């Protein structure tokens, strides 16, 4: 089973755009976020519309930042967390480009980068936009309780990021490129606690990392930085523990987007999560670092918990997945 | 086909349970105690007020106290304050009748975007529904036990 792919022509990342809600802009990456929202409804009537508008805004601006026009974009690959990925679909309604809806929960961002990269590398398309979003308020109502309900969160819970990010992948141009990646498989260790996503996703994350290191013959030290999507503090620790047992030490150069995004004031919880978490952090912070060549080789892996409110209601455990891409500059 | 039970890796689950952060029980209990007690004191204060100043008695008195507390709970929910109290106090603000008002008003507000009939009205009891069902069932059961004992003795 060959899950690792190597791109021959290395699709380039030629433009990005990020957007964040008020809480995200007040966080550690606040000044790196391109579009900062003061109002998490983004001037819309519902949070679902707001999320869709965020996705629309980042796709539009990423195309502009890449010095392209809408006509140059062959396809948009996008996804989000809402039922039937409505945010992505309603955002794509505004564009004349092709659209492929993608869903792997919070791992959608790297999933779409792998798919977009493969379509470009194979010579089928020239320019592809990959984008994902999530919104705290629209996710809360779908997965948890109404916003105004006075309930407490357990300490292992995470906070869904209000934000979105888009990248433009192209056959030619810029210095940042995707050289390969590893497709994740669905892993389930039987975690049923919907408040403990980090624990549910850690085995899948460890599996993809282990497979990637083994298939490529690399070790964690071969990468300047290893970035995971939204494992949170607890999930990150679990992944490092599992990999340590298998003989890989990534304590030195591992960072988690969920852990990074909020200030320490949120330390009560495990950090950010959501499909927009990894895309927001990549598009605001890491892309700039890659452009400046502060990081030359990065292993970027978004992680997703593939549950629904129905499956958890029926007592099923939480399957998870993680897709990794290697980004070089 | 694999079921969720086949996926269980007990070693891993034990390890997760071991290193997961625990809820600070002492702190939670203390907070719930003082906030819950405070809400109940307000209720008792209202009871004295309606009894001494307005001159109500019996069932009427109890109803008036409940009505005022439900109103306060709903108002604070609408103003976006009750969820903050709940985040701090946990059970202390869920158990009193104000918490019940909060659990009805919050979904009513949340689902207004889906219309007044299929949103607000249909989803108003998504949180409070189970409480009502089990509350009524329990009261029927207690009533039956009371009836039987009353007949025997």
Tab-separated table of C-alpha atoms in Angstrom, chain A residues 45-46 48 137 141 145-152 154-156 159 188-191 196 198-200 202-203 234 237-238 241-242 268-270 315-317, chain B residues 3-4 7-9 12-13 15-16 19-23 27 77 80-83 86-90 93-94 102-103 106-107 109-114 127:
chain	number	residue	atom	x	y	z
A	45	UNK	CA	-27.830	37.832	9.332
A	46	UNK	CA	-26.722	34.321	10.261
A	48	UNK	CA	-23.692	30.310	8.424
A	137	UNK	CA	-20.955	29.881	16.416
A	141	UNK	CA	-25.076	24.892	17.206
A	145	UNK	CA	-25.586	23.496	22.449
A	146	UNK	CA	-27.119	26.902	21.723
A	147	UNK	CA	-24.681	29.773	22.323
A	148	UNK	CA	-26.599	31.344	25.185
A	149	UNK	CA	-27.013	28.113	27.140
A	150	UNK	CA	-25.196	28.379	30.460
A	151	UNK	CA	-23.062	25.242	30.379
A	152	UNK	CA	-19.470	24.490	31.295
A	154	UNK	CA	-14.577	20.161	30.408
A	155	UNK	CA	-10.856	20.987	30.570
A	156	UNK	CA	-10.015	18.671	27.657
A	159	UNK	CA	-12.464	25.927	20.871
A	188	UNK	CA	-10.119	4.628	15.356
A	189	UNK	CA	-8.880	3.638	18.801
A	190	UNK	CA	-12.327	3.712	20.362
A	191	UNK	CA	-12.389	7.193	21.901
A	196	UNK	CA	-11.658	15.083	23.644
A	198	UNK	CA	-7.152	15.560	20.589
A	199	UNK	CA	-7.214	12.024	21.976
A	200	UNK	CA	-9.459	10.827	19.128
A	202	UNK	CA	-3.757	11.467	17.877
A	203	UNK	CA	-3.621	7.811	16.678
A	234	UNK	CA	-3.239	17.007	24.914
A	237	UNK	CA	1.498	15.139	23.662
A	238	UNK	CA	-0.203	11.864	22.706
A	241	UNK	CA	4.362	9.768	22.874
A	242	UNK	CA	3.128	7.292	20.247
A	268	UNK	CA	-7.839	26.180	30.623
A	269	UNK	CA	-8.671	24.439	27.359
A	270	UNK	CA	-6.559	22.605	24.801
A	315	UNK	CA	-22.747	5.793	20.765
A	316	UNK	CA	-20.204	5.212	17.993
A	317	UNK	CA	-16.567	5.987	18.651
B	3	UNK	CA	-18.104	-1.962	14.776
B	4	UNK	CA	-17.022	0.764	17.143
B	7	UNK	CA	-11.930	-0.497	17.478
B	8	UNK	CA	-11.405	-0.152	21.208
B	9	UNK	CA	-7.746	-0.044	22.161
B	12	UNK	CA	-4.608	3.714	24.697
B	13	UNK	CA	-7.887	4.710	26.358
B	15	UNK	CA	-3.374	6.189	28.924
B	16	UNK	CA	-5.622	9.010	27.687
B	19	UNK	CA	-3.014	12.126	31.270
B	20	UNK	CA	-6.215	14.053	30.452
B	21	UNK	CA	-6.615	17.164	32.599
B	22	UNK	CA	-9.182	16.681	35.335
B	23	UNK	CA	-11.969	19.029	36.285
B	27	UNK	CA	-13.434	24.686	42.754
B	77	UNK	CA	-30.286	34.864	28.750
B	80	UNK	CA	-26.215	37.344	26.944
B	81	UNK	CA	-25.279	37.254	30.639
B	82	UNK	CA	-26.621	33.870	31.741
B	83	UNK	CA	-24.194	31.803	29.651
B	86	UNK	CA	-23.263	29.224	33.671
B	87	UNK	CA	-19.664	28.969	32.497
B	88	UNK	CA	-18.530	30.066	35.939
B	89	UNK	CA	-21.057	28.313	38.179
B	90	UNK	CA	-21.862	25.088	36.283
B	93	UNK	CA	-26.961	28.027	37.747
B	94	UNK	CA	-28.348	24.999	35.851
B	102	UNK	CA	-32.213	29.571	30.191
B	103	UNK	CA	-32.459	26.110	28.604
B	106	UNK	CA	-31.393	29.881	24.486
B	107	UNK	CA	-32.458	27.423	21.738
B	109	UNK	CA	-33.065	32.499	20.236
B	110	UNK	CA	-30.491	30.331	18.488
B	111	UNK	CA	-32.870	28.764	15.975
B	112	UNK	CA	-34.824	31.926	15.165
B	113	UNK	CA	-32.832	32.093	11.915
B	114	UNK	CA	-34.683	28.973	10.743
B	127	UNK	CA	-32.510	21.050	25.741
